[in-house]
Coordinates of C-alpha atoms and ligand atoms in Angstrom, one line a residue:
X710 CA 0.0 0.0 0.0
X711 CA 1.6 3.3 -1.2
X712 CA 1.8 6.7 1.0
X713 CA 2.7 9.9 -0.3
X714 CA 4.5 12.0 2.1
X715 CA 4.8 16.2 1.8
X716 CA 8.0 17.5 2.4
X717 CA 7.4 20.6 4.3
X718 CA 11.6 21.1 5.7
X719 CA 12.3 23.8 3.1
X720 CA 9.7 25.7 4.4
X721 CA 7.9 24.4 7.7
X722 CA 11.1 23.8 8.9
X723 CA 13.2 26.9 7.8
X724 CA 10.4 29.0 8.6
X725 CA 11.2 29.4 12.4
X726 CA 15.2 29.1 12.2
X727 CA 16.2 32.5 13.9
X728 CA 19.8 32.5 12.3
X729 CA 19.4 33.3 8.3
X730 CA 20.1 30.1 6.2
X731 CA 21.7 30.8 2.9
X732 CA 20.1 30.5 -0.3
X733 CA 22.6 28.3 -1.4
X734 CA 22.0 25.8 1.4
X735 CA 18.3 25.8 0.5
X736 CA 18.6 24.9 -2.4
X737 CA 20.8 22.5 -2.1
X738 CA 19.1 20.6 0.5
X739 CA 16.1 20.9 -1.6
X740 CA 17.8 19.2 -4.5
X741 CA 19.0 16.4 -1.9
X742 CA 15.2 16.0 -1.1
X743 CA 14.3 15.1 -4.6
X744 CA 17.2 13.1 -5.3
X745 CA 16.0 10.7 -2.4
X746 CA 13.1 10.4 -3.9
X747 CA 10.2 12.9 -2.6
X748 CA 7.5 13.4 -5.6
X749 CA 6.0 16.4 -3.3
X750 CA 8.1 19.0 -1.4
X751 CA 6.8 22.4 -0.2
X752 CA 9.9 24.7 -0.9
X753 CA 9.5 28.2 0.5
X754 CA 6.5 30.5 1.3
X755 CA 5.3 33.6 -0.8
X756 CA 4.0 35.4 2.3
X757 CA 5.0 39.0 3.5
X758 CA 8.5 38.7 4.1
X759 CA 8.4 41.2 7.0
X760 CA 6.2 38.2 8.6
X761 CA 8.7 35.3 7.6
X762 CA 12.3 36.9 6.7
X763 CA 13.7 33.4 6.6
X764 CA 11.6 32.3 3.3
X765 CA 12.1 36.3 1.6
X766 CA 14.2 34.7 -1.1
X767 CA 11.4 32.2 -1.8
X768 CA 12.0 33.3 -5.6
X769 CA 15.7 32.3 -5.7
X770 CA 15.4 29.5 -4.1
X771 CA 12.7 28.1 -6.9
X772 CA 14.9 29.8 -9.6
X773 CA 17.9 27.2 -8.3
X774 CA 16.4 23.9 -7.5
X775 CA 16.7 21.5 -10.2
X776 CA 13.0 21.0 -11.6
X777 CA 11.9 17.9 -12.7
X778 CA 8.6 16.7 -14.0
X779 CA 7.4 14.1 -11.8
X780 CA 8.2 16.3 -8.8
X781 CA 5.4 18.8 -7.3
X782 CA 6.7 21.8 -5.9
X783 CA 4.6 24.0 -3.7
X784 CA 4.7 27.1 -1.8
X785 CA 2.3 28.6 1.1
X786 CA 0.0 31.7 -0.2
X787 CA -1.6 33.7 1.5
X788 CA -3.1 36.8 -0.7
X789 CA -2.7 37.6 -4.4
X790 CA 0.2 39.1 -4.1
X791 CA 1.9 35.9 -3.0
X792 CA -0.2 34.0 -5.8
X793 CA 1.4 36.8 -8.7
X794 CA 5.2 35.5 -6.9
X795 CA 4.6 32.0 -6.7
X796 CA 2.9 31.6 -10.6
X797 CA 6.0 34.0 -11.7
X798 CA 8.5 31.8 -9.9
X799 CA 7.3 28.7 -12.4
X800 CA 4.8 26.9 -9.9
X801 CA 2.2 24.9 -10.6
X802 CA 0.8 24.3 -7.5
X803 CA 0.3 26.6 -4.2
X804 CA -1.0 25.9 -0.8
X805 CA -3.6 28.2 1.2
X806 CA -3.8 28.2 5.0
X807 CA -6.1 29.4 8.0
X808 CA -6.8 28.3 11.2
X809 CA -9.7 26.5 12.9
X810 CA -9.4 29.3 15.8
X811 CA -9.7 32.8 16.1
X812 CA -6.8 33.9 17.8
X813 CA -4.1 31.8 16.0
X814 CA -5.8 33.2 12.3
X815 CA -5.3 36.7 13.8
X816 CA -2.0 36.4 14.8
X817 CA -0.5 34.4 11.7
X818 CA -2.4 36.1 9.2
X819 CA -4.0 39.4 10.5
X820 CA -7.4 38.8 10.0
X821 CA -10.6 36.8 11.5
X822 CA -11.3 33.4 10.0
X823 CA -14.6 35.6 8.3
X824 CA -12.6 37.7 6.8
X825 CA -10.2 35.3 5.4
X826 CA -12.9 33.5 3.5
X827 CA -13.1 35.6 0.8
X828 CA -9.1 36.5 0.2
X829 CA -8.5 32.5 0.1
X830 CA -11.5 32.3 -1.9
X831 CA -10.2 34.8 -4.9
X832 CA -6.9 33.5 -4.6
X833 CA -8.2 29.8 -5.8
X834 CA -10.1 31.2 -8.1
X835 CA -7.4 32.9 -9.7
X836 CA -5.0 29.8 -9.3
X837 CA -7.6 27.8 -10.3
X838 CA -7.9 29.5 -13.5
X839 CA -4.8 29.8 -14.2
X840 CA -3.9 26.2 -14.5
X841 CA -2.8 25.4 -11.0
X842 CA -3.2 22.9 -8.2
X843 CA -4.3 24.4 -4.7
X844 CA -3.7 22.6 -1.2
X845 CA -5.4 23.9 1.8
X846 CA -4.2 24.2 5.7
X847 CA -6.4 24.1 8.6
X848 CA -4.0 25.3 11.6
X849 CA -4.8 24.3 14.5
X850 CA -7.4 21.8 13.8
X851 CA -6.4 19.8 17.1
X852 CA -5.5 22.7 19.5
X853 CA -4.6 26.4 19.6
X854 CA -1.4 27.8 21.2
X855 CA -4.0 30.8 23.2
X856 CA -7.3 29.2 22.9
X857 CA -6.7 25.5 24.2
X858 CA -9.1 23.1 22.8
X859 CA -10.7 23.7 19.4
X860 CA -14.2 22.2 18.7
X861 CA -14.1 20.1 16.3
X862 CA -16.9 21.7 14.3
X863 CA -14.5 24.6 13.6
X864 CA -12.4 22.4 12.1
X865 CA -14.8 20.5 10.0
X866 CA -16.2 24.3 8.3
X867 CA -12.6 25.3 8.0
X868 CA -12.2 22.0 6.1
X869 CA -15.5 22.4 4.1
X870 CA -14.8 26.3 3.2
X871 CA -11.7 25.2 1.7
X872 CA -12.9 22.4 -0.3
X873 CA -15.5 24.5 -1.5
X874 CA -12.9 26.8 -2.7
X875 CA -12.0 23.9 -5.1
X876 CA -8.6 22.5 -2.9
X877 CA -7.6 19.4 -4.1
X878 CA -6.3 18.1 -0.6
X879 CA -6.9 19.6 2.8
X880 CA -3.6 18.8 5.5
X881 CA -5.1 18.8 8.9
X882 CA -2.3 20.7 11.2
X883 CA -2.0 19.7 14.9
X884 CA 0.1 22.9 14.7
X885 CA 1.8 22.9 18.7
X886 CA 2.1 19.1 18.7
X887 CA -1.3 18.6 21.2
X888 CA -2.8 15.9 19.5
X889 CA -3.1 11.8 20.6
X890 CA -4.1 9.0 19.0
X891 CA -7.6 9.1 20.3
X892 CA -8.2 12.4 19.0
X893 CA -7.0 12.6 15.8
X894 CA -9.6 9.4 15.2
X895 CA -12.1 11.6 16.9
X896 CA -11.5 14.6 14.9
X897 CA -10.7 12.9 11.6
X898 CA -13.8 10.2 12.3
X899 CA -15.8 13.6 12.2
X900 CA -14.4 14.9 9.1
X901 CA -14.5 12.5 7.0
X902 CA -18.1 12.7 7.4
X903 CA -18.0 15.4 4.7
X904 CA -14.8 14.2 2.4
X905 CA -13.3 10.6 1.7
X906 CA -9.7 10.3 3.1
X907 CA -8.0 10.8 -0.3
X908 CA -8.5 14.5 0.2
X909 CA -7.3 15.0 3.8
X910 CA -3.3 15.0 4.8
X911 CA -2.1 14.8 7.8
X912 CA 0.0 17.6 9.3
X913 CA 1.7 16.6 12.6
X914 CA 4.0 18.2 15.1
X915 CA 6.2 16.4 17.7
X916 CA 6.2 19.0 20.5
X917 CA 4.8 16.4 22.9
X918 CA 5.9 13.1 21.4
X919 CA 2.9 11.9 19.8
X920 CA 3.7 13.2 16.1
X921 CA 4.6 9.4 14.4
X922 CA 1.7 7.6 17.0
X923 CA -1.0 10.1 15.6
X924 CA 0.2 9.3 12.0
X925 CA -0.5 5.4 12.9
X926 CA -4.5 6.3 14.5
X927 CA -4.3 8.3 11.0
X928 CA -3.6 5.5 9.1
X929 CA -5.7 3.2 10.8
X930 CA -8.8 5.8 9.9
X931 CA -7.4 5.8 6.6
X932 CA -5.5 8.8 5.9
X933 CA -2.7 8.0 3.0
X934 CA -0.6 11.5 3.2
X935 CA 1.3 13.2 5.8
X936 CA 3.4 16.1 5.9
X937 CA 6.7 16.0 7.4
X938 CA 10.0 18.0 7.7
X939 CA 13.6 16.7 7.3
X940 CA 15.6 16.3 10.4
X941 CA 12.3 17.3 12.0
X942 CA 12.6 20.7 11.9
X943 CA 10.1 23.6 12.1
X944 CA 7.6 25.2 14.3
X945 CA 5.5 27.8 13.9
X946 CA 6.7 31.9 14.5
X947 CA 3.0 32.7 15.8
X948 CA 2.4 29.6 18.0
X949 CA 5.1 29.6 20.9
X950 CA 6.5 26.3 22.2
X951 CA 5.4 24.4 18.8
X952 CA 8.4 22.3 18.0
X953 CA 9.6 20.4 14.5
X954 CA 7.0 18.7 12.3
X955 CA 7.2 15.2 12.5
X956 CA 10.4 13.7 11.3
X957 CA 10.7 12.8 7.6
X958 CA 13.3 10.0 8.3
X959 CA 11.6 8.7 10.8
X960 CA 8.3 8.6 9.2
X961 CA 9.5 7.0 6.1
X962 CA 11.6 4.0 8.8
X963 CA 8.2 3.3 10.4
X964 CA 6.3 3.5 7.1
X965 CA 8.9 1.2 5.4
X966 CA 8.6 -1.4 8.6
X967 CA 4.6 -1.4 8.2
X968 CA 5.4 -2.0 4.9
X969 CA 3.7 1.0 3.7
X970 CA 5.7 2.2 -0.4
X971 CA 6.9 5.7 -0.1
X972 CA 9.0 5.6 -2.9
X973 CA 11.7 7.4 -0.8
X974 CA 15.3 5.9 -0.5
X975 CA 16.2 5.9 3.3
X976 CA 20.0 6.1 2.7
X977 CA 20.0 9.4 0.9
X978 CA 17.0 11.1 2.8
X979 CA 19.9 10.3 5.7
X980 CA 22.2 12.0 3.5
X981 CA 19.8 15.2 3.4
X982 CA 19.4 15.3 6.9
X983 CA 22.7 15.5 7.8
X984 CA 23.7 18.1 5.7
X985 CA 20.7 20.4 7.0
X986 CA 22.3 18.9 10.0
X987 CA 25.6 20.6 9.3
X988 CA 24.6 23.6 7.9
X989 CA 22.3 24.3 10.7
X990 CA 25.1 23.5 13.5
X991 CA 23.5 21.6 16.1
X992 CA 21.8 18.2 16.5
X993 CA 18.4 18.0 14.6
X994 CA 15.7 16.0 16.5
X995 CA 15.2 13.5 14.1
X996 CA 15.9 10.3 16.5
X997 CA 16.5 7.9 12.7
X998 CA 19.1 10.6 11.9
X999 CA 20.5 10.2 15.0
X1000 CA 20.7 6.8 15.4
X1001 CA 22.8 6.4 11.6
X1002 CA 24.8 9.3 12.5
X1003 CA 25.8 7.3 15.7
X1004 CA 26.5 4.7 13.8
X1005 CA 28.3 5.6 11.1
X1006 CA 30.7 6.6 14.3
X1007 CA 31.6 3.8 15.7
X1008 CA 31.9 1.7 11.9
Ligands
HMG722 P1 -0.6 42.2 6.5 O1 0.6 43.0 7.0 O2 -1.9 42.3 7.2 O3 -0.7 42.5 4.9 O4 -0.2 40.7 6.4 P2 -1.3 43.6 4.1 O5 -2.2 43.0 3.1 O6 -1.8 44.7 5.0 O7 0.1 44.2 3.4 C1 1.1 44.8 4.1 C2 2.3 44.9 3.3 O8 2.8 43.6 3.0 C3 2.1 45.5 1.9 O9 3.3 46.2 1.6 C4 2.0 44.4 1.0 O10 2.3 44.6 -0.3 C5 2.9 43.4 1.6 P3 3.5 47.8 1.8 O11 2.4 48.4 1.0 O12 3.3 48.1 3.2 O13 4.9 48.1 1.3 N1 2.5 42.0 1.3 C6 3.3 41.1 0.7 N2 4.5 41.2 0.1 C7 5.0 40.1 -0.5 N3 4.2 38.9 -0.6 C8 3.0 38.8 0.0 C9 2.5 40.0 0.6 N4 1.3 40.2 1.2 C10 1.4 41.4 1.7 N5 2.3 37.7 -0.1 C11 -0.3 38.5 5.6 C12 -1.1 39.7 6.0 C13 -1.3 37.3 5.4 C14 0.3 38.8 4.2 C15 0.7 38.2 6.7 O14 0.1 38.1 7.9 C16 1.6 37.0 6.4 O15 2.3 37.0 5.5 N6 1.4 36.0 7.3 C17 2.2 34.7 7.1 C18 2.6 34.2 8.4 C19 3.2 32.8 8.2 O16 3.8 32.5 7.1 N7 3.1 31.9 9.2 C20 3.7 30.6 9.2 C21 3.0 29.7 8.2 S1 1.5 28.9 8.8 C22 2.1 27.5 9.5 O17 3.2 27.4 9.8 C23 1.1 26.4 9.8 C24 1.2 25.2 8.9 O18 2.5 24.7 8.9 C25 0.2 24.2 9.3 C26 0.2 23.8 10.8 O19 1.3 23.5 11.3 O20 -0.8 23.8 11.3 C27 0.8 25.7 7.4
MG723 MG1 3.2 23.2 10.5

């Protein structure tokens, strides 16, 4: 049984690193990423850069990588603006995002979720029209950093607003890494209510060690994509304490011993992760990147 995993490092993960990564590095490790074999990778962001200064060279970095035509890459918009970057940077496919509560929408986009409606809405449209593929984001659906629990009905209209839009694929974010097994079953139980599991991905941080458990209730409810960041990087600048996404080499070890296809070549996804690694200058948390580079040691 195949999944298909989202690469989110490039910008998930690079989104919250305080010290400037170069250019170079980025698209570098982006390259390393498809070489292992990812067929999806998110590689930058096309929102303000004042907001996100890491990702401001979001147009170099897709003028760099090495394209290839069975590779989707993506980038997060959030306005038309970003859409008019992100179609002039050679995309073919964008991803939208909101939250499922009030607070974290206001602080990581400036605006209520009402209000947001109709900016995500022309944005698809446009995309839509021009050619390209739109993914959506619901933040939070799990838990917000300032409001605590999130019903799930907000998630579920969240969810239904953007497919409405026309998204092919909504990713489900447990944004600050809140989420167990017993409610992402729950929460994805009532969703796909409304949508078949071929439309929903799952989006998972690790802040409290449940990323790769919720990403086994997922499966088990039938959810066949997950987002996850090399090395585990990333976080979120407007939801304090959220730590990396789940871990893309350790998602793909557990996938490969459920015997779950990813397509993705352990060895050089290793290889990847270690350079980020190195570049970054201190030990990612990936616990699979750990364990080789550990290893390789003491051979
Ligand atoms: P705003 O400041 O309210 O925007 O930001 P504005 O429309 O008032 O524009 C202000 C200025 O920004 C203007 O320039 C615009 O041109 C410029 P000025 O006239 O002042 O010189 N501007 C832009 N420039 C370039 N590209 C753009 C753009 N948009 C406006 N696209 C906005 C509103 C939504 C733009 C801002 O809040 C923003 O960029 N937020 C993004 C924050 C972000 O990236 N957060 C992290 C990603 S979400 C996440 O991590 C969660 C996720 O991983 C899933 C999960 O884990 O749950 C996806
Ligand atoms: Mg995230």
């Amino acid at each position: 049984m195949k999944v298909q995993i989202v690469e989110v490092g490039p910008r998930d993960g690079l989104q919250n690193e305080k010290e400037m990564v170069s250019t170079a590095a980025k698209i570098q490790l982006i390259d390393r990423l498809v070489s292992s074999g990812l067929k999806r990778v998110e590689a930058s962001s096309f929102v303000n850069p004042k907001w996100i200064p890491q990702l401001a060279d979001a147009t170099e970095v897709l003028q760099g990588i090495t394209w290839s035509s069975d590779v989707t890459f993506s980038a997060l918009v959030p306005n038309i603006r970003g859409l008019e970057r992100a179609r002039a940077s050679g995309l073919t496919e964008i991803a939208l995002f909101m939250s499922a509560s009030e607070t974290h929408n206001l602080k990581n986009i400036n605006k209520t979720i009402e209000d947001t409606f109709p900016i995500l809405r022309e944005v698809a449209r446009e995309a839509l029209t021009l050619g390209m593929r739109v993914r959506g984001y619901v933040s939070t659906a799990f838990g917000c950093p300032y409001e605590g629990a999130v019903p799930i009905d907000n998630s579920r209209r969240v969810t239904n607003e953007l497919l409405d839009m026309g998204v092919f694929e909504v990713s489900l974010g447990d944004t600050i890494g809140v989420a167990t097994p017993k409610q992402v079953r729950e929460v994805i139980g009532e969703i796909v209510k409304d949508v078949t599991t071929e439309r929903l991905a799952g989006h998972f941080h690790d802040t409290r060690g449940t990323g790769l458990a919720n990403v086994s209730a997922a499966l088990d409810v039938g959810l066949r994509t997950f987002d996850s960041s090399i090395g585990g990087l990333g976080g979120c600048p407007y939801a304090p304490g959220a730590a990396g996404n789940i871990s893309t080499e350790d998602l793909v070890y557990m996938l490969n011993g459920m015997d779950y296809e990813t397509g993705v070549d352990l060895e050089r996804l290793l290889e990847a992760g270690a350079f980020i690694q190195q570049q970054l200058g201190r030990e990612l948390s990936s616990k699979v990147l750990k364990a080789h580079l550990a290893a390789t040691c003491v051979e």
